[in-house]
Short mmCIF file of C-alpha atoms in Angstrom, two decimals:
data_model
loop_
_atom_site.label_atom_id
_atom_site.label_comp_id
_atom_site.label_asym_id
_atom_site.label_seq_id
_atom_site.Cartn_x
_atom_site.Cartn_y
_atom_site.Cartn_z
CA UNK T 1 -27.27 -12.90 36.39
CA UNK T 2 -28.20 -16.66 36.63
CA UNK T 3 -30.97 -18.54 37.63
CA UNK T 4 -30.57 -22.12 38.87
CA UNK T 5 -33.15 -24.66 40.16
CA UNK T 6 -31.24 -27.73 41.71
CA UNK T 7 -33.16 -30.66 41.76
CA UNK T 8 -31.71 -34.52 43.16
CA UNK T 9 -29.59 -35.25 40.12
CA UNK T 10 -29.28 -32.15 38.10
CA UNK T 11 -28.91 -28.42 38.59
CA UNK T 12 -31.17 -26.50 35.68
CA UNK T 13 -29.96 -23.22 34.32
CA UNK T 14 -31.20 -20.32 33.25
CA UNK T 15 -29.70 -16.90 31.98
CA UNK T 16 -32.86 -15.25 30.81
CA UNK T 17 -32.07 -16.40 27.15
CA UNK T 18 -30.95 -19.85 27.40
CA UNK T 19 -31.16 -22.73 29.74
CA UNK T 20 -28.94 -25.48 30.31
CA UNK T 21 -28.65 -28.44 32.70
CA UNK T 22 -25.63 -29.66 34.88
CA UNK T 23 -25.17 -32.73 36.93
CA UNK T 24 -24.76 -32.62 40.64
CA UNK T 25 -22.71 -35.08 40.44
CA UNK T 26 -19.61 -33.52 38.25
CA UNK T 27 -20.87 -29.67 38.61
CA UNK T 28 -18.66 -26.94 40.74
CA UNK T 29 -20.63 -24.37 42.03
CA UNK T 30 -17.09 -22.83 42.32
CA UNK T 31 -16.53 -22.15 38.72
CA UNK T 32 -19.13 -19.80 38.44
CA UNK T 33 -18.29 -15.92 39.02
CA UNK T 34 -21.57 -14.37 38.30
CA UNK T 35 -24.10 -13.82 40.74
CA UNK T 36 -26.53 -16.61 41.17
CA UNK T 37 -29.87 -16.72 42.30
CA UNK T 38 -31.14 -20.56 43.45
CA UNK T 39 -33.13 -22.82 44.94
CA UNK T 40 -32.08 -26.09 46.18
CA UNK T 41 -33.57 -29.63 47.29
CA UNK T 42 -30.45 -31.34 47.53
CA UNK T 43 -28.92 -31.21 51.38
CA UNK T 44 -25.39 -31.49 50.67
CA UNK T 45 -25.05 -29.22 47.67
CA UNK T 46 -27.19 -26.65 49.50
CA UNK T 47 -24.66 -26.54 52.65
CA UNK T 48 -21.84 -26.02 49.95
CA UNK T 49 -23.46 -23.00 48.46
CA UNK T 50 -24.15 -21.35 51.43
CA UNK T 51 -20.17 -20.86 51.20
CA UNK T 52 -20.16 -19.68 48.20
CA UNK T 53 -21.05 -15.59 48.54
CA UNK T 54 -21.99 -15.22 44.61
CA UNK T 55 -24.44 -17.84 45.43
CA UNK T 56 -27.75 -16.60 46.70
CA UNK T 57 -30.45 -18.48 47.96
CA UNK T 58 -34.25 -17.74 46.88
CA UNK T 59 -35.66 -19.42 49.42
CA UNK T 60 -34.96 -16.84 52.15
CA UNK T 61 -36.96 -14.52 50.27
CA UNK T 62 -40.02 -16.55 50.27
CA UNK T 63 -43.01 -15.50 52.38
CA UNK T 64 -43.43 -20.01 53.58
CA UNK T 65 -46.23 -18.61 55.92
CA UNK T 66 -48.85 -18.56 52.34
CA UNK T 67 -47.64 -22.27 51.97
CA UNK T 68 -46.94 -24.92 54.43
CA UNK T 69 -43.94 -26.10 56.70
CA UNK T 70 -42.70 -28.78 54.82
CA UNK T 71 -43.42 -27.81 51.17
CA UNK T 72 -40.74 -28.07 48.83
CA UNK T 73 -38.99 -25.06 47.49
CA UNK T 74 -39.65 -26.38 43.93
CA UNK T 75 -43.32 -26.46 44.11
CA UNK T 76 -43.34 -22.97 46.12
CA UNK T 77 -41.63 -21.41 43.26
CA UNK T 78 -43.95 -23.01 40.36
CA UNK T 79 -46.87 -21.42 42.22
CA UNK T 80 -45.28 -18.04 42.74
CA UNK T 81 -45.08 -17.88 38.86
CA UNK T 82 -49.18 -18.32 38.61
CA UNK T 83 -51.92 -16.71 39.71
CA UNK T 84 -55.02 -18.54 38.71
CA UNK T 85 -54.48 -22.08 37.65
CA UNK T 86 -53.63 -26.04 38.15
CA UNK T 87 -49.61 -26.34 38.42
CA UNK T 88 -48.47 -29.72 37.29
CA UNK T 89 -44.62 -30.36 38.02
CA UNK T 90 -43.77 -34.14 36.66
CA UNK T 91 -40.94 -35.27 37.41
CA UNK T 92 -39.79 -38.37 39.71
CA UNK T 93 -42.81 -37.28 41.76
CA UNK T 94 -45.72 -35.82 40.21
CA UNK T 95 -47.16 -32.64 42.38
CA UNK T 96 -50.20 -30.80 41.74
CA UNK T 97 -50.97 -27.60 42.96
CA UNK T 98 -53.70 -25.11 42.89
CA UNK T 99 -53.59 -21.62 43.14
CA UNK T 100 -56.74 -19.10 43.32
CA UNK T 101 -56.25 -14.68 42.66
CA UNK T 102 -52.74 -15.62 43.91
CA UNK T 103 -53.47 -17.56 46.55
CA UNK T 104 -52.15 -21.37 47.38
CA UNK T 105 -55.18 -23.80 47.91
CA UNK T 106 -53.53 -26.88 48.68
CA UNK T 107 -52.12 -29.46 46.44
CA UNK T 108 -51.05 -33.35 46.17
CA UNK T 109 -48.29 -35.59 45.29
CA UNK T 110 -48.44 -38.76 43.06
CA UNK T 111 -45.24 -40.77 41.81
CA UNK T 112 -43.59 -40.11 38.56
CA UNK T 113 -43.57 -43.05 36.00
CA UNK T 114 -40.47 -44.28 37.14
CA UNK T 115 -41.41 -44.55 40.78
CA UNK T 116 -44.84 -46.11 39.83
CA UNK T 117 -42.80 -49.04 37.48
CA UNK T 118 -40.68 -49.90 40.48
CA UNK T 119 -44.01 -49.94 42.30
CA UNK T 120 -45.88 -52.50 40.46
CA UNK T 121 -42.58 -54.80 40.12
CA UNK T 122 -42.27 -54.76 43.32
CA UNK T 123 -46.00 -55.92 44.07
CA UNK T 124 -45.17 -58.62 41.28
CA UNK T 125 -42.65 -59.93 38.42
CA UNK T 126 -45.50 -60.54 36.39
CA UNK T 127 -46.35 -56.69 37.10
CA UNK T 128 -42.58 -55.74 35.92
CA UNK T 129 -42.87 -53.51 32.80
CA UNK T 130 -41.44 -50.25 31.48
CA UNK T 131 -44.83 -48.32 31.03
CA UNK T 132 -45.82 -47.52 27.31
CA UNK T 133 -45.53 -44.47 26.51
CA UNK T 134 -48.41 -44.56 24.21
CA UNK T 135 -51.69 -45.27 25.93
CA UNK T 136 -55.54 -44.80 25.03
CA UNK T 137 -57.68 -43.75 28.10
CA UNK T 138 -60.80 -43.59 26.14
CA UNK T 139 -61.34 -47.17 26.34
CA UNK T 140 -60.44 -49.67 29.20
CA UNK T 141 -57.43 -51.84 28.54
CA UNK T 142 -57.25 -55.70 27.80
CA UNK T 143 -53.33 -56.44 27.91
CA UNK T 144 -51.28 -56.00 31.58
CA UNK T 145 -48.62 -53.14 29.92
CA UNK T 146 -51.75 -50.98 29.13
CA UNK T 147 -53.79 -51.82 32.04
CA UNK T 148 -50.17 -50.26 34.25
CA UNK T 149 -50.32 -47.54 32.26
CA UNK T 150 -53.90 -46.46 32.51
CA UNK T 151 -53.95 -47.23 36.26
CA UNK T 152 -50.55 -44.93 35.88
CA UNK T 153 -52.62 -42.00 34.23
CA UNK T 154 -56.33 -42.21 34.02
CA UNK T 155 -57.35 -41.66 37.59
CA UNK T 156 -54.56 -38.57 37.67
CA UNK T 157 -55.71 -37.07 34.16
CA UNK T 158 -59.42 -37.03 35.72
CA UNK T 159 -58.27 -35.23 38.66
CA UNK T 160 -55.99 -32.61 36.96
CA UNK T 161 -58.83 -31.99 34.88
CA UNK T 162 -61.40 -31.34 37.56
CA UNK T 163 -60.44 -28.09 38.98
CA UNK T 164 -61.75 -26.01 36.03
CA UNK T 165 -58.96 -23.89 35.96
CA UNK T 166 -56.20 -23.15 33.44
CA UNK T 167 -53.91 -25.99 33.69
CA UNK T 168 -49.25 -25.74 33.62
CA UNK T 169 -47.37 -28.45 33.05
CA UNK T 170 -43.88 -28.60 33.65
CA UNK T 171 -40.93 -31.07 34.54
CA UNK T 172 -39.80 -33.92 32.47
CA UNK T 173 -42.56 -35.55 31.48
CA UNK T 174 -44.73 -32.67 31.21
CA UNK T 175 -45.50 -33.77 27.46
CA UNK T 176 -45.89 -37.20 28.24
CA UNK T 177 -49.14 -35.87 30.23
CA UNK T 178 -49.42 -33.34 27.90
CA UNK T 179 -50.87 -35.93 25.54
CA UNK T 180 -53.73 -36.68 27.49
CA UNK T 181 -54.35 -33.07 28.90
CA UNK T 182 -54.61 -31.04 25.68
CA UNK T 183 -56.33 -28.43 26.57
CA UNK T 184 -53.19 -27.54 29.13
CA UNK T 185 -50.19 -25.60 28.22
CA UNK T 186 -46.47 -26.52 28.63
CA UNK T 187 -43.66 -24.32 30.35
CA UNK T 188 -40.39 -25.76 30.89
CA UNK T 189 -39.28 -22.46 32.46
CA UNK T 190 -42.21 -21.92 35.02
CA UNK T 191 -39.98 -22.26 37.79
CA UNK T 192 -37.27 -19.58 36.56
CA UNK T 193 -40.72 -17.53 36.01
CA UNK T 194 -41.50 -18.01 39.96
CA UNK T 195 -38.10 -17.15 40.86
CA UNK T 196 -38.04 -13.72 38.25
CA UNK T 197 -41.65 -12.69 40.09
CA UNK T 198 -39.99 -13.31 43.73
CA UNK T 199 -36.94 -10.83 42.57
CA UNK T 200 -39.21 -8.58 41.61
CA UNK T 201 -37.83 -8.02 38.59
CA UNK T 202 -41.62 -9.22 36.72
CA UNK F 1 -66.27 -79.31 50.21
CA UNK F 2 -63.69 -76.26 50.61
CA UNK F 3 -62.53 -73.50 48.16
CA UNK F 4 -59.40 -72.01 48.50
CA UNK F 5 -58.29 -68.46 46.78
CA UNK F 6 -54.56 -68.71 47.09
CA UNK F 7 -52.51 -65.30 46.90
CA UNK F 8 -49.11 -64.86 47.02
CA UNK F 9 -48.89 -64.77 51.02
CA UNK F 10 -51.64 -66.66 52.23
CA UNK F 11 -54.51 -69.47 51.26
CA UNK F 12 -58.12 -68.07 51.64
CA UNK F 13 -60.51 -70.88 52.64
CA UNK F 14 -64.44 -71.12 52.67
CA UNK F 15 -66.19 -73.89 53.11
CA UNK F 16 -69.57 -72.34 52.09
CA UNK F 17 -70.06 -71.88 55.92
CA UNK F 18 -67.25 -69.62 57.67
CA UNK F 19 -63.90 -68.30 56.26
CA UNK F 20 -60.22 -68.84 56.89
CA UNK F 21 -56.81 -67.98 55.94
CA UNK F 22 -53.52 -69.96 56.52
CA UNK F 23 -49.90 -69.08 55.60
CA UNK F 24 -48.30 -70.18 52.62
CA UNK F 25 -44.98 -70.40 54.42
CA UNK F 26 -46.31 -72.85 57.23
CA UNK F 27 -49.53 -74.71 55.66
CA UNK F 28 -49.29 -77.95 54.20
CA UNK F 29 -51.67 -78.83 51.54
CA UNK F 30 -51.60 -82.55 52.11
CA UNK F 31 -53.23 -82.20 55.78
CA UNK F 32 -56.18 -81.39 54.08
CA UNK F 33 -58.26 -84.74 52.66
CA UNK F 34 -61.53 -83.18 51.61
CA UNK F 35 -61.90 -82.06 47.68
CA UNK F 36 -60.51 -78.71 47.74
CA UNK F 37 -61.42 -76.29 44.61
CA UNK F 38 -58.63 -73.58 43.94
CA UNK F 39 -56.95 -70.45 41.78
CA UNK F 40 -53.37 -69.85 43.06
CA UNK F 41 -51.02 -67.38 41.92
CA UNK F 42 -48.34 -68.62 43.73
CA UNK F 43 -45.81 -70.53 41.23
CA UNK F 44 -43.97 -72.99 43.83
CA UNK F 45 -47.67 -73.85 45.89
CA UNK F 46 -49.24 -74.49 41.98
CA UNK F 47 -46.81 -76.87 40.80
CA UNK F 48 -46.91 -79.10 44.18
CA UNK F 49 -51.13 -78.94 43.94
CA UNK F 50 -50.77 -80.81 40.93
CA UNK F 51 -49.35 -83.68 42.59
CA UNK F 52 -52.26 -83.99 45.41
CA UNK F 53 -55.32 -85.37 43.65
CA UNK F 54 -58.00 -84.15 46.14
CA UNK F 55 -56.97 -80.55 44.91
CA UNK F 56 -58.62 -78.99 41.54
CA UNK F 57 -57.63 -76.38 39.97
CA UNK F 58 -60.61 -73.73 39.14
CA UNK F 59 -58.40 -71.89 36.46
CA UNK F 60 -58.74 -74.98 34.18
CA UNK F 61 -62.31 -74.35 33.93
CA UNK F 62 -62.49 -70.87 33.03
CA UNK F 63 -63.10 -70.11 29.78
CA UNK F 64 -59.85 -68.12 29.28
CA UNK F 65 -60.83 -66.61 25.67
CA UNK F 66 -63.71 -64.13 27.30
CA UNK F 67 -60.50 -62.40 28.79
CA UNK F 68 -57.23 -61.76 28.21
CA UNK F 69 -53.86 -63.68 28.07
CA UNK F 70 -51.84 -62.61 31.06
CA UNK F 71 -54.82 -61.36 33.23
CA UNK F 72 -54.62 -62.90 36.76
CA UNK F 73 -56.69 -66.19 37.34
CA UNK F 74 -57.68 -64.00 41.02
CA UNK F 75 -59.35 -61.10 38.80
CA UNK F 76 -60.72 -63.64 36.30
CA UNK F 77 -62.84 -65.20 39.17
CA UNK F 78 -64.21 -61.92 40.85
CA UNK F 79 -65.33 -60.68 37.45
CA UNK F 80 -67.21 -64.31 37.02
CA UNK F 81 -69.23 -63.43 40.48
CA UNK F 82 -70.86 -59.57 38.69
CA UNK F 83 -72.72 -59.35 35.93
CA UNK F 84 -72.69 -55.85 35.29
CA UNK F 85 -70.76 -53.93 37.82
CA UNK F 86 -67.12 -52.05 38.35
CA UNK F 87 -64.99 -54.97 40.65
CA UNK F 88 -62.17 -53.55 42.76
CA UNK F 89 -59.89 -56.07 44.55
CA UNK F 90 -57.39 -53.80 46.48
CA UNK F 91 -54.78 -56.17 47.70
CA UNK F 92 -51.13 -55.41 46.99
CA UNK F 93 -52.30 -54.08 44.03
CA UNK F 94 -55.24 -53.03 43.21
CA UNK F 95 -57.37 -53.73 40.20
CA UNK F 96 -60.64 -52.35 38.84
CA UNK F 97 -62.41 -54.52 36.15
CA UNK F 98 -65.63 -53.53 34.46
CA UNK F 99 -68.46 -56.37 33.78
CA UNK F 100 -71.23 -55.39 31.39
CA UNK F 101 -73.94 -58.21 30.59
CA UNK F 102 -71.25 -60.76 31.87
CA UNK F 103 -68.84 -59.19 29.30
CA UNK F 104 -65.29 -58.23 30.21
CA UNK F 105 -65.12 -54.75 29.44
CA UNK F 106 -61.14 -54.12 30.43
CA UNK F 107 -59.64 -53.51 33.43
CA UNK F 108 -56.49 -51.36 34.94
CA UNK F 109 -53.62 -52.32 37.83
CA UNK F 110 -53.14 -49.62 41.12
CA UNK F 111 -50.32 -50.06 43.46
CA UNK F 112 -51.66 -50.79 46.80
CA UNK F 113 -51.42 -48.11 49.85
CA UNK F 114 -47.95 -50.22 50.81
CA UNK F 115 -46.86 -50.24 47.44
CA UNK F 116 -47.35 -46.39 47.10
CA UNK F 117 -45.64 -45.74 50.20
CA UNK F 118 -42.79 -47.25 49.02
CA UNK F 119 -42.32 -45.75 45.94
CA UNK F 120 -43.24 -42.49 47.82
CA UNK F 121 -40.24 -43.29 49.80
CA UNK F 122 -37.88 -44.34 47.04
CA UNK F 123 -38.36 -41.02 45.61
CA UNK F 124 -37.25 -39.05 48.50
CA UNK F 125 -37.07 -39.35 52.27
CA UNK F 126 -38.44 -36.57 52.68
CA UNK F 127 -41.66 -38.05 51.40
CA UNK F 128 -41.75 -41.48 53.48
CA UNK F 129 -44.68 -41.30 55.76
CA UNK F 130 -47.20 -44.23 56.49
CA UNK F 131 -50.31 -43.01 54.71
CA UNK F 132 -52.90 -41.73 57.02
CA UNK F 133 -56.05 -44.12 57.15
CA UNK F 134 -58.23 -41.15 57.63
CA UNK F 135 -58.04 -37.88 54.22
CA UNK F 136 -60.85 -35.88 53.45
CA UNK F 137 -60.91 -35.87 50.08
CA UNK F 138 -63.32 -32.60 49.56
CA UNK F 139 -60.43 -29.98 49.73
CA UNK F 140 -56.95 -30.09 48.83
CA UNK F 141 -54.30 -30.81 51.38
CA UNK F 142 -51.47 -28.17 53.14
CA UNK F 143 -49.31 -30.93 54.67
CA UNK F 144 -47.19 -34.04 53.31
CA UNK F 145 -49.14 -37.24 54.85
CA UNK F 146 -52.25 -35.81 53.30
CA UNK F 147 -50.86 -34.82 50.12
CA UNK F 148 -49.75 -38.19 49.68
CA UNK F 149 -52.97 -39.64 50.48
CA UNK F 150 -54.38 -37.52 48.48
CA UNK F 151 -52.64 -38.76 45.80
CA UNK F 152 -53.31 -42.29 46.52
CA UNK F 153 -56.70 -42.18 46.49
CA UNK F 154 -58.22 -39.19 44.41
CA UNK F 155 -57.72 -40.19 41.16
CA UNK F 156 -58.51 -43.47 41.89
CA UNK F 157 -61.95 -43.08 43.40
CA UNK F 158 -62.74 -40.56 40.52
CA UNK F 159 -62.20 -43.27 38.11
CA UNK F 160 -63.70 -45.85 39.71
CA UNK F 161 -67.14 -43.79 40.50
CA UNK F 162 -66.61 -42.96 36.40
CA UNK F 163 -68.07 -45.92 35.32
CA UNK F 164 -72.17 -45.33 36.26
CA UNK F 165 -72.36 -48.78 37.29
CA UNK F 166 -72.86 -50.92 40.60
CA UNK F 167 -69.08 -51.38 42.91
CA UNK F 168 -67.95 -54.02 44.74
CA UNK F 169 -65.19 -53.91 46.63
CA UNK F 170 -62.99 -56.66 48.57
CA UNK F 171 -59.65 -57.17 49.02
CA UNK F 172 -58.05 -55.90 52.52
CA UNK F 173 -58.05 -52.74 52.29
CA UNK F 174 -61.77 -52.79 50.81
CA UNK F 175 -63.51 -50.89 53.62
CA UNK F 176 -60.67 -48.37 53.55
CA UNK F 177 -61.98 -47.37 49.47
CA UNK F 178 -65.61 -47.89 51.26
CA UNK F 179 -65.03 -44.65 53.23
CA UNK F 180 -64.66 -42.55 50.07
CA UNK F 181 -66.93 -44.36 48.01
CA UNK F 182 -70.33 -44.55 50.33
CA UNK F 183 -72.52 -46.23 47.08
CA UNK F 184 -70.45 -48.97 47.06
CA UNK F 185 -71.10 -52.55 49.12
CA UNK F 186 -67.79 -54.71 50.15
CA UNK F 187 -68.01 -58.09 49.49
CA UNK F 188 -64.78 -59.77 50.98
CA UNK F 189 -65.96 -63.78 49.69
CA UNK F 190 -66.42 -62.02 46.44
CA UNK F 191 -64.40 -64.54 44.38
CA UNK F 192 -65.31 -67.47 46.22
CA UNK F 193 -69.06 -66.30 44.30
CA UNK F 194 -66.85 -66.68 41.61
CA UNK F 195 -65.46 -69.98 41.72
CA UNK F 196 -69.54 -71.40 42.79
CA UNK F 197 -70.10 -69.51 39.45
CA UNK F 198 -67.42 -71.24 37.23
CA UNK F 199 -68.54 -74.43 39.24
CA UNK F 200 -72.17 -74.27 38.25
CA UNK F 201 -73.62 -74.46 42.05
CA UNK F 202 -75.32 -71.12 41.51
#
């Protein structure tokens, strides 16, 4: 059995030991002759797989009604792997989710960095920077590439931080928040964990 | 005589009575015979102010060194109007500087609400909405507009009510941060303050 979480670009892999990532671009679903168990954001791939009768999708087997219409399948499955806690998914957008004894209490969606660079450059050329990745918050900044950054992460770190709950970070820059939310734990594989607790098989 | 705050789309007069704005596109500069005092961020409008003799330009009379290099001659004039206080000008983008016993403290750069809508939107479609104006920021959201503006304007006003000092707010969309932050006043001739400041008429 497989696991697969297919993002915009890439699909992620899991087979309970190891995980590995394709792009969407080159990948064929085709080539694969074990079952597969999925979820899926991207339209086009999604319509192929529904073709494809080793291919099965997750989604169906979420109960949506302890969510909301148009919440992505993604975040869904990152909160059916918690029960008590702040879920932090940060990739090209940043969502934050909070769930309470298993139940969803709303969440919010921020831009990753990327989407917050092209933000800034396109307020401004003077504004056009690659954020640092290094960046103090204890003190206020005095250069622009700094002063991008912290508006990038200061105001977001404060609100992560105010839910006092236990706090997941996953996606590809969980570490890069990481840094600045120690007390939180990483989990690259919290969405394969949603997606085992749906199949019932944890 | 007049001031004039000039931003990248328009020219901001006061002439200590009533205030005015013109386009940058269609104003010319030369209509105008009075002395006019000035900052301008806009690169094309600066150079052909230097050639008009009735126009003087503010930014030469700042004392650059109690700030830093690259910071904008705009938020170099609203921190010269506050003496101690947290200064938010939410244009485009917006910035929060902190002023203690006339001392720059350091600052940080926001995208603006159209700013974050676009990057919302060049992250997915499915996440291109016009940010609501109204968001109740006292519970978490279960829809997309609202998580969005959620996550345009949590963080933020969590930071910015950090500080334990006074806020002013002006800019555009200054009454729109007034609504989540009630302690604050809006003061939208803010940096013309500034500019009497620098020019020693209060």
């Amino acid at each position: 059995m497989l696991l697969c979480d297919i993002g915009n670009t890439s699909l992620h892999f899991y087979d309970l030991q190891n995980d590995y990532k394709e792009s969407v671009e080159q990948f064929d679903p085709a080539s694969i002759e074990e079952e597969v168990y999925y979820i899926c954001v991207h339209p086009k791939l999604k319509k192929r797989l529904y073709e494809l009768p080793n291919w099965h999708n997750l989604e169906e087997k979420v109960d949506r009604s302890r969510y909301y219409d148009t919440m992505g399948i993604d975040r869904i499955m990152a909160c059916e792997a918690i029960k008590n806690g702040v879920i932090v998914d940060a990739g090209s957008a940043i969502t934050v989710d909070v769930m309470q004894n298993g139940i969803f209490q709303g969440g919010f969606i921020y831009p990753g960095a990327r989407a917050f660079e092209q933000a800034f450059a396109s307020i401004s050329d003077v504004l056009a920077y690659e954020l640092p990745n290094k960046i103090d918050l204890s003190h206020l900044p005095k250069n622009t590439p700094e002063a991008l950054a912290y508006g990038f992460l200061s105001g977001l770190v404060k609100e992560i931080n105010s839910y006092d709950l236990d706090i997941v970070l996953t996606g590809g820059d969980a570490t890069l928040l990481q840094r600045h939310i120690p007390k939180s734990k990483v989990d690259r594989l919290l969405l394969f964990k949603g997606m085992l607790s749906v199949l019932g098989k944890i």
